[in-house]
Short mmCIF file of C-alpha atoms in Angstrom, two decimals:
data_model
loop_
_atom_site.label_atom_id
_atom_site.label_comp_id
_atom_site.label_asym_id
_atom_site.label_seq_id
_atom_site.Cartn_x
_atom_site.Cartn_y
_atom_site.Cartn_z
CA MET A 1 73.61 103.80 99.75
CA ASP A 2 72.55 106.88 97.77
CA GLN A 3 73.10 108.25 100.59
CA GLY A 4 76.69 107.73 100.63
CA ILE A 5 77.49 108.27 96.57
CA ASN A 6 75.75 111.52 96.89
CA LEU A 7 78.56 112.81 99.89
CA THR A 8 81.55 111.06 97.75
CA LEU A 9 80.42 112.67 94.92
CA ILE A 10 80.48 116.22 96.13
CA ARG A 11 83.05 115.76 98.33
CA TYR A 12 84.92 115.49 94.80
CA MET A 13 83.12 118.32 93.16
CA GLN A 14 84.56 120.51 96.21
CA SER A 15 87.53 119.27 96.44
CA ILE A 16 88.16 120.24 92.19
CA PRO A 17 88.85 124.00 93.10
CA LEU A 18 90.55 123.23 95.94
CA ILE A 19 92.94 121.39 94.53
CA HIS A 20 93.86 123.94 91.96
CA TYR A 21 94.32 126.43 94.73
CA PHE A 22 97.34 123.70 96.07
CA ILE A 23 98.27 123.17 92.65
CA SER A 24 99.00 127.62 92.42
CA GLY A 25 100.36 127.44 95.70
CA LEU A 26 103.01 124.40 94.87
CA TRP A 27 103.93 126.67 91.39
CA LYS A 28 105.39 129.65 93.72
CA VAL A 29 107.33 127.14 95.60
CA ARG A 30 109.73 126.46 93.38
CA MET A 31 110.72 130.29 94.53
CA LEU A 32 111.74 128.56 98.13
CA GLU A 33 115.17 129.69 97.60
CA HIS A 34 113.49 133.29 97.80
CA LEU A 35 111.29 132.92 100.53
CA PHE A 36 113.22 134.75 103.43
CA SER A 37 114.32 138.41 101.51
CA PHE A 38 110.80 140.39 102.00
CA ASP A 39 112.67 142.33 99.42
CA TYR A 40 111.78 139.56 96.90
CA PHE A 41 107.93 139.03 97.83
CA LYS A 42 106.97 142.61 97.22
CA ARG A 43 108.82 142.65 94.41
CA THR A 44 107.27 139.96 92.91
CA ALA A 45 103.82 141.33 94.13
CA LEU A 46 104.91 144.40 92.22
CA ASP A 47 106.38 142.51 88.87
CA ASN A 48 103.05 141.19 89.24
CA ILE A 49 100.73 143.89 89.26
CA ALA A 50 103.25 145.49 85.97
CA TYR A 51 102.17 142.18 83.83
CA ALA A 52 98.55 142.83 84.50
CA ILE A 53 98.33 146.16 83.87
CA ALA A 54 101.12 145.44 81.09
CA GLU A 55 98.87 143.07 79.64
CA GLY A 56 96.25 145.83 79.67
CA GLN A 57 94.18 144.49 82.36
CA SER A 58 92.50 148.33 84.06
CA ILE A 59 93.53 148.78 87.91
CA SER A 60 91.73 150.69 89.64
CA PRO A 61 93.50 154.59 89.61
CA PHE A 62 92.72 154.59 93.21
CA PHE A 63 94.46 151.25 94.84
CA LYS A 64 97.81 151.95 92.02
CA ASP A 65 97.65 156.19 93.84
CA GLU A 66 96.53 155.11 97.10
CA ILE A 67 98.13 151.75 98.01
CA VAL A 68 100.37 150.67 95.64
CA LYS A 69 102.76 152.59 95.15
CA PRO A 70 103.15 154.80 98.84
CA TYR A 71 102.62 151.46 100.81
CA PRO A 72 104.23 148.39 98.28
CA ASN A 73 104.70 146.23 101.43
CA LEU A 74 101.13 145.52 101.81
CA ILE A 75 101.29 144.39 98.02
CA ALA A 76 104.23 141.80 99.93
CA ILE A 77 101.34 140.68 102.91
CA GLY A 78 98.77 139.50 100.49
CA PHE A 79 101.17 138.02 98.60
CA ILE A 80 102.29 136.37 101.32
CA GLY A 81 99.15 135.87 102.69
CA THR A 82 97.37 134.52 99.23
CA PHE A 83 100.60 132.12 99.47
CA LEU A 84 99.31 130.71 102.28
CA PHE A 85 96.11 129.97 101.45
CA GLN A 86 96.91 128.38 98.46
CA LEU A 87 99.70 125.97 100.46
CA PHE A 88 96.77 125.23 103.17
CA CYS A 89 93.81 124.46 100.65
CA LEU A 90 94.19 120.34 100.86
CA TYR A 91 93.57 121.01 104.69
CA PRO A 92 89.75 120.65 104.59
CA ILE A 93 89.63 118.59 102.19
CA ILE A 94 92.08 116.07 104.83
CA SER A 95 90.11 117.26 107.48
CA LYS A 96 86.36 117.28 105.71
CA ARG A 97 85.65 120.60 107.68
CA ASN A 98 86.23 123.76 107.07
CA PHE A 99 84.59 123.85 103.38
CA ILE A 100 82.54 127.17 104.19
CA SER A 101 86.10 129.69 105.69
CA PHE A 102 88.04 127.99 102.60
CA GLY A 103 84.80 128.79 99.74
CA LEU A 104 84.28 132.20 101.50
CA THR A 105 88.29 132.79 101.98
CA SER A 106 88.70 132.40 98.18
CA ILE A 107 86.07 134.18 96.75
CA ILE A 108 87.49 137.45 99.35
CA PHE A 109 90.45 137.12 97.05
CA HIS A 110 88.17 136.47 94.04
CA VAL A 111 86.68 139.63 94.71
CA LEU A 112 89.60 141.59 96.23
CA THR A 113 91.39 140.94 93.00
CA GLY A 114 89.44 142.02 90.93
CA LEU A 115 89.52 145.76 92.83
CA SER A 116 92.49 146.18 93.07
CA MET A 117 93.66 144.51 89.90
CA GLY A 118 91.28 145.15 87.59
CA ILE A 119 90.21 141.40 86.84
CA TRP A 120 87.05 139.32 87.61
CA PHE A 121 86.49 136.28 88.09
CA PRO A 122 82.40 135.92 88.42
CA THR A 123 82.00 132.31 86.87
CA ASN A 124 84.75 131.48 89.69
CA VAL A 125 83.23 133.16 92.51
CA LEU A 126 79.08 131.71 91.20
CA THR A 127 81.44 128.54 91.35
CA LEU A 128 83.00 128.31 94.96
CA MET A 129 79.21 129.35 96.24
CA PHE A 130 78.00 126.69 95.24
CA ILE A 131 79.99 124.21 95.66
CA LEU A 132 82.23 124.84 98.61
CA ILE A 133 79.08 126.58 100.60
CA TYR A 134 76.18 125.58 99.31
CA THR A 135 76.20 122.17 98.90
CA GLU A 136 78.10 122.27 102.44
CA THR A 137 74.78 123.43 103.73
CA LEU A 138 72.98 120.86 102.27
CA ILE A 139 75.42 118.46 103.75
CA LYS A 140 74.81 119.96 107.34
CA ASP A 141 70.79 120.02 106.94
CA GLU A 142 70.60 116.26 105.37
CA GLN A 143 72.46 114.89 108.46
CA LYS A 144 70.40 117.08 111.07
CA GLU A 145 67.68 115.48 109.23
CA TYR A 146 68.85 112.09 109.68
CA ALA A 147 69.48 112.59 113.11
CA LEU A 148 65.98 113.43 113.47
#
């Protein structure tokens, strides 16, 4: 009984950040009429970077000069990848699998955001490491122990 309560609590804790990512993805769905225009993605992604610069966030000069200006389509692809990641964040909750891969993907997303736009999320990265990755390894270890 105690193991079931602990597992339920851990799954609830794992679901919270993924639901937040999903809600963020849903917010982007409101732009569905523009999704078929690749130029729209590029424009929106570049506008977001411009907004971050305007708000005083420090974008790295290398990123701005070597990636954003010559290859704006990479920004659009990153935006699409982020969008798809956010929409599929409910998959681990429903399937009760892949928490570690989604945790690693979200950590990579936050690190790349920090490197590219200068907006760092150290608390988010540490929380994701604990909630999505460490707790999942604890669950797997505990299940192996009970299987023996």
